[in-house]
């Protein structure tokens, strides 16, 4: 699970701890997709593309993060490490912050509605989004 921190054109910025397994996995295979689902509106959007791992963090971005949020990137143990009690997290001076840049070039939209569902697919081709309705 990730939190999107910003979007420019078709690139979404995601903040994460560089020690998470997803970072090493993305360095081996940058292909990725994200799925959004709104159960109230019954809409689903899937974005497909690639993720670039920015290993060196931008100090301007780092300085814009609240002190409370910065703590999340300074734990002594990596995310997913087993601990005895939830309030026993230890913090250090090392900054393990990095930014993932998710550039998507495909959008798959599904509107789940009765009596008919509506689905459309779009692909970025030569800086232009081209799309078609498709069978859901």
PDB file of C-alpha atoms in Angstrom:
ATOM      1  CA  UNK A   1       0.000   0.000   0.000  1.00  0.00           C
ATOM      2  CA  UNK A   2       1.302   3.446  -0.920  1.00  0.00           C
ATOM      3  CA  UNK A   3       0.175   7.049  -0.714  1.00  0.00           C
ATOM      4  CA  UNK A   4       0.385   9.255  -3.765  1.00  0.00           C
ATOM      5  CA  UNK A   5       2.075  12.553  -2.970  1.00  0.00           C
ATOM      6  CA  UNK A   6       1.695  14.389  -6.252  1.00  0.00           C
ATOM      7  CA  UNK A   7       0.993  14.062  -9.959  1.00  0.00           C
ATOM      8  CA  UNK A   8       2.474  15.885 -12.930  1.00  0.00           C
ATOM      9  CA  UNK A   9       1.141  14.987 -16.366  1.00  0.00           C
ATOM     10  CA  UNK A  10       1.194  11.175 -16.312  1.00  0.00           C
ATOM     11  CA  UNK A  11       3.758  10.741 -13.516  1.00  0.00           C
ATOM     12  CA  UNK A  12       2.768  10.098  -9.902  1.00  0.00           C
ATOM     13  CA  UNK A  13       5.215  10.652  -7.014  1.00  0.00           C
ATOM     14  CA  UNK A  14       5.198   8.128  -4.170  1.00  0.00           C
ATOM     15  CA  UNK A  15       7.268   8.448  -0.982  1.00  0.00           C
ATOM     16  CA  UNK A  16       8.658   5.281   0.573  1.00  0.00           C
ATOM     17  CA  UNK A  17      11.417   3.828   2.733  1.00  0.00           C
ATOM     18  CA  UNK A  18      14.258   2.718   0.439  1.00  0.00           C
ATOM     19  CA  UNK A  19      14.654  -0.506   2.489  1.00  0.00           C
ATOM     20  CA  UNK A  20      11.176  -1.867   1.662  1.00  0.00           C
ATOM     21  CA  UNK A  21      11.038  -5.037  -0.444  1.00  0.00           C
ATOM     22  CA  UNK A  22       9.090  -3.196  -3.144  1.00  0.00           C
ATOM     23  CA  UNK A  23      12.118  -0.997  -3.897  1.00  0.00           C
ATOM     24  CA  UNK A  24      14.445  -3.935  -4.589  1.00  0.00           C
ATOM     25  CA  UNK A  25      11.681  -5.622  -6.606  1.00  0.00           C
ATOM     26  CA  UNK A  26      11.143  -2.489  -8.710  1.00  0.00           C
ATOM     27  CA  UNK A  27      14.871  -2.166  -9.369  1.00  0.00           C
ATOM     28  CA  UNK A  28      14.746  -5.670 -10.882  1.00  0.00           C
ATOM     29  CA  UNK A  29      11.464  -5.120 -12.728  1.00  0.00           C
ATOM     30  CA  UNK A  30      10.114  -1.569 -13.050  1.00  0.00           C
ATOM     31  CA  UNK A  31       6.784  -2.624 -14.595  1.00  0.00           C
ATOM     32  CA  UNK A  32       3.857  -1.779 -12.336  1.00  0.00           C
ATOM     33  CA  UNK A  33       0.167  -1.078 -12.153  1.00  0.00           C
ATOM     34  CA  UNK A  34      -2.050   0.588  -9.587  1.00  0.00           C
ATOM     35  CA  UNK A  35      -5.739   0.057  -9.016  1.00  0.00           C
ATOM     36  CA  UNK A  36      -8.259   2.521  -7.633  1.00  0.00           C
ATOM     37  CA  UNK A  37     -11.725   1.350  -6.655  1.00  0.00           C
ATOM     38  CA  UNK A  38     -14.590   3.477  -5.388  1.00  0.00           C
ATOM     39  CA  UNK A  39     -17.135   1.082  -3.949  1.00  0.00           C
ATOM     40  CA  UNK A  40     -19.762   3.835  -3.510  1.00  0.00           C
ATOM     41  CA  UNK A  41     -19.607   4.983  -7.138  1.00  0.00           C
ATOM     42  CA  UNK A  42     -18.743   1.472  -8.371  1.00  0.00           C
ATOM     43  CA  UNK A  43     -15.861   2.796 -10.494  1.00  0.00           C
ATOM     44  CA  UNK A  44     -12.498   1.163 -11.037  1.00  0.00           C
ATOM     45  CA  UNK A  45      -9.402   2.660 -12.661  1.00  0.00           C
ATOM     46  CA  UNK A  46      -6.224   0.736 -13.368  1.00  0.00           C
ATOM     47  CA  UNK A  47      -3.062   2.580 -14.420  1.00  0.00           C
ATOM     48  CA  UNK A  48      -0.192   0.665 -16.023  1.00  0.00           C
ATOM     49  CA  UNK A  49       3.373   1.830 -16.563  1.00  0.00           C
ATOM     50  CA  UNK A  50       6.831   1.802 -15.041  1.00  0.00           C
ATOM     51  CA  UNK A  51       8.373   3.016 -11.801  1.00  0.00           C
ATOM     52  CA  UNK A  52      11.728   4.744 -11.487  1.00  0.00           C
ATOM     53  CA  UNK A  53      13.382   4.611  -8.063  1.00  0.00           C
ATOM     54  CA  UNK A  54      15.090   7.873  -7.160  1.00  0.00           C
ATOM     55  CA  UNK A  55      17.794   6.588  -4.813  1.00  0.00           C
ATOM     56  CA  UNK A  56      19.099  10.038  -3.896  1.00  0.00           C
ATOM     57  CA  UNK A  57      16.343  11.985  -2.197  1.00  0.00           C
ATOM     58  CA  UNK A  58      15.656  15.610  -3.036  1.00  0.00           C
ATOM     59  CA  UNK A  59      16.472  17.780   0.004  1.00  0.00           C
ATOM     60  CA  UNK A  60      13.755  20.257  -0.982  1.00  0.00           C
ATOM     61  CA  UNK A  61      11.142  17.492  -0.868  1.00  0.00           C
ATOM     62  CA  UNK A  62      12.585  16.073   2.362  1.00  0.00           C
ATOM     63  CA  UNK A  63      12.470  19.488   4.030  1.00  0.00           C
ATOM     64  CA  UNK A  64       8.809  19.910   3.026  1.00  0.00           C
ATOM     65  CA  UNK A  65       7.770  16.805   5.002  1.00  0.00           C
ATOM     66  CA  UNK A  66       6.464  17.309   8.522  1.00  0.00           C
ATOM     67  CA  UNK A  67       8.773  16.264  11.384  1.00  0.00           C
ATOM     68  CA  UNK A  68       6.234  13.629  12.460  1.00  0.00           C
ATOM     69  CA  UNK A  69       6.185  12.064   8.977  1.00  0.00           C
ATOM     70  CA  UNK A  70      10.003  12.198   8.712  1.00  0.00           C
ATOM     71  CA  UNK A  71      10.226   9.773  11.642  1.00  0.00           C
ATOM     72  CA  UNK A  72       8.730   7.055   9.437  1.00  0.00           C
ATOM     73  CA  UNK A  73      11.903   7.137   7.315  1.00  0.00           C
ATOM     74  CA  UNK A  74      14.395   7.009  10.207  1.00  0.00           C
ATOM     75  CA  UNK A  75      13.496   3.738  11.941  1.00  0.00           C
ATOM     76  CA  UNK A  76      16.500   1.584  12.866  1.00  0.00           C
ATOM     77  CA  UNK A  77      14.768  -1.503  11.457  1.00  0.00           C
ATOM     78  CA  UNK A  78      13.394  -1.744   7.934  1.00  0.00           C
ATOM     79  CA  UNK A  79       9.643  -1.746   7.288  1.00  0.00           C
ATOM     80  CA  UNK A  80       8.201  -5.223   7.814  1.00  0.00           C
ATOM     81  CA  UNK A  81      10.749  -6.125  10.505  1.00  0.00           C
ATOM     82  CA  UNK A  82       9.294  -8.078  13.426  1.00  0.00           C
ATOM     83  CA  UNK A  83       9.165  -6.264  16.778  1.00  0.00           C
ATOM     84  CA  UNK A  84       7.956  -7.390  20.214  1.00  0.00           C
ATOM     85  CA  UNK A  85       5.588  -4.485  20.870  1.00  0.00           C
ATOM     86  CA  UNK A  86       4.210  -1.724  18.632  1.00  0.00           C
ATOM     87  CA  UNK A  87       5.511   1.051  20.884  1.00  0.00           C
ATOM     88  CA  UNK A  88       9.091  -0.276  20.808  1.00  0.00           C
ATOM     89  CA  UNK A  89      10.079   1.180  17.425  1.00  0.00           C
ATOM     90  CA  UNK A  90      13.605   2.589  17.586  1.00  0.00           C
ATOM     91  CA  UNK A  91      14.664   5.611  15.569  1.00  0.00           C
ATOM     92  CA  UNK A  92      18.089   6.672  14.358  1.00  0.00           C
ATOM     93  CA  UNK A  93      19.811   9.364  12.347  1.00  0.00           C
ATOM     94  CA  UNK A  94      19.889   7.560   8.980  1.00  0.00           C
ATOM     95  CA  UNK A  95      17.412   8.891   6.428  1.00  0.00           C
ATOM     96  CA  UNK A  96      15.920   6.017   4.402  1.00  0.00           C
ATOM     97  CA  UNK A  97      13.617   8.185   2.302  1.00  0.00           C
ATOM     98  CA  UNK A  98      13.220   7.818  -1.442  1.00  0.00           C
ATOM     99  CA  UNK A  99      10.752   8.800  -4.117  1.00  0.00           C
ATOM    100  CA  UNK A 100       9.175   6.431  -6.606  1.00  0.00           C
ATOM    101  CA  UNK A 101       8.131   8.005  -9.917  1.00  0.00           C
ATOM    102  CA  UNK A 102       5.283   6.035 -11.496  1.00  0.00           C
ATOM    103  CA  UNK A 103       4.885   6.972 -15.170  1.00  0.00           C
ATOM    104  CA  UNK A 104       1.742   5.449 -16.588  1.00  0.00           C
ATOM    105  CA  UNK A 105       0.933   5.021 -20.264  1.00  0.00           C
ATOM    106  CA  UNK A 106      -2.280   2.986 -20.062  1.00  0.00           C
ATOM    107  CA  UNK A 107      -5.600   3.622 -18.350  1.00  0.00           C
ATOM    108  CA  UNK A 108      -8.329   1.006 -17.979  1.00  0.00           C
ATOM    109  CA  UNK A 109     -11.618   2.467 -16.686  1.00  0.00           C
ATOM    110  CA  UNK A 110     -14.610   0.395 -15.575  1.00  0.00           C
ATOM    111  CA  UNK A 111     -17.992   1.748 -14.464  1.00  0.00           C
ATOM    112  CA  UNK A 112     -19.956  -1.066 -12.825  1.00  0.00           C
ATOM    113  CA  UNK A 113     -23.576  -0.197 -13.448  1.00  0.00           C
ATOM    114  CA  UNK A 114     -26.754  -2.103 -14.126  1.00  0.00           C
ATOM    115  CA  UNK A 115     -28.070  -2.974 -16.613  1.00  0.00           C
ATOM    116  CA  UNK A 116     -24.802  -2.304 -18.498  1.00  0.00           C
ATOM    117  CA  UNK A 117     -21.209  -1.924 -17.372  1.00  0.00           C
ATOM    118  CA  UNK A 118     -19.059   0.568 -19.274  1.00  0.00           C
ATOM    119  CA  UNK A 119     -15.369  -0.012 -19.869  1.00  0.00           C
ATOM    120  CA  UNK A 120     -12.870   2.135 -21.757  1.00  0.00           C
ATOM    121  CA  UNK A 121      -9.139   1.693 -22.364  1.00  0.00           C
ATOM    122  CA  UNK A 122      -6.703   4.478 -23.182  1.00  0.00           C
ATOM    123  CA  UNK A 123      -3.084   4.334 -24.304  1.00  0.00           C
ATOM    124  CA  UNK A 124      -0.555   7.157 -24.489  1.00  0.00           C
ATOM    125  CA  UNK A 125       0.811   7.200 -28.020  1.00  0.00           C
ATOM    126  CA  UNK A 126       3.051  10.013 -29.302  1.00  0.00           C
ATOM    127  CA  UNK A 127       2.035  12.210 -26.341  1.00  0.00           C
ATOM    128  CA  UNK A 128      -1.660  11.753 -27.130  1.00  0.00           C
ATOM    129  CA  UNK A 129      -4.190   9.677 -25.211  1.00  0.00           C
ATOM    130  CA  UNK A 130      -6.099   7.406 -27.614  1.00  0.00           C
ATOM    131  CA  UNK A 131      -8.918   5.232 -26.395  1.00  0.00           C
ATOM    132  CA  UNK A 132     -11.824   2.968 -27.163  1.00  0.00           C
ATOM    133  CA  UNK A 133     -14.763   1.461 -25.408  1.00  0.00           C
ATOM    134  CA  UNK A 134     -14.249  -2.257 -24.864  1.00  0.00           C
ATOM    135  CA  UNK A 135     -16.381  -5.153 -23.686  1.00  0.00           C
ATOM    136  CA  UNK A 136     -16.302  -5.256 -19.854  1.00  0.00           C
TER     137      UNK A 136
END
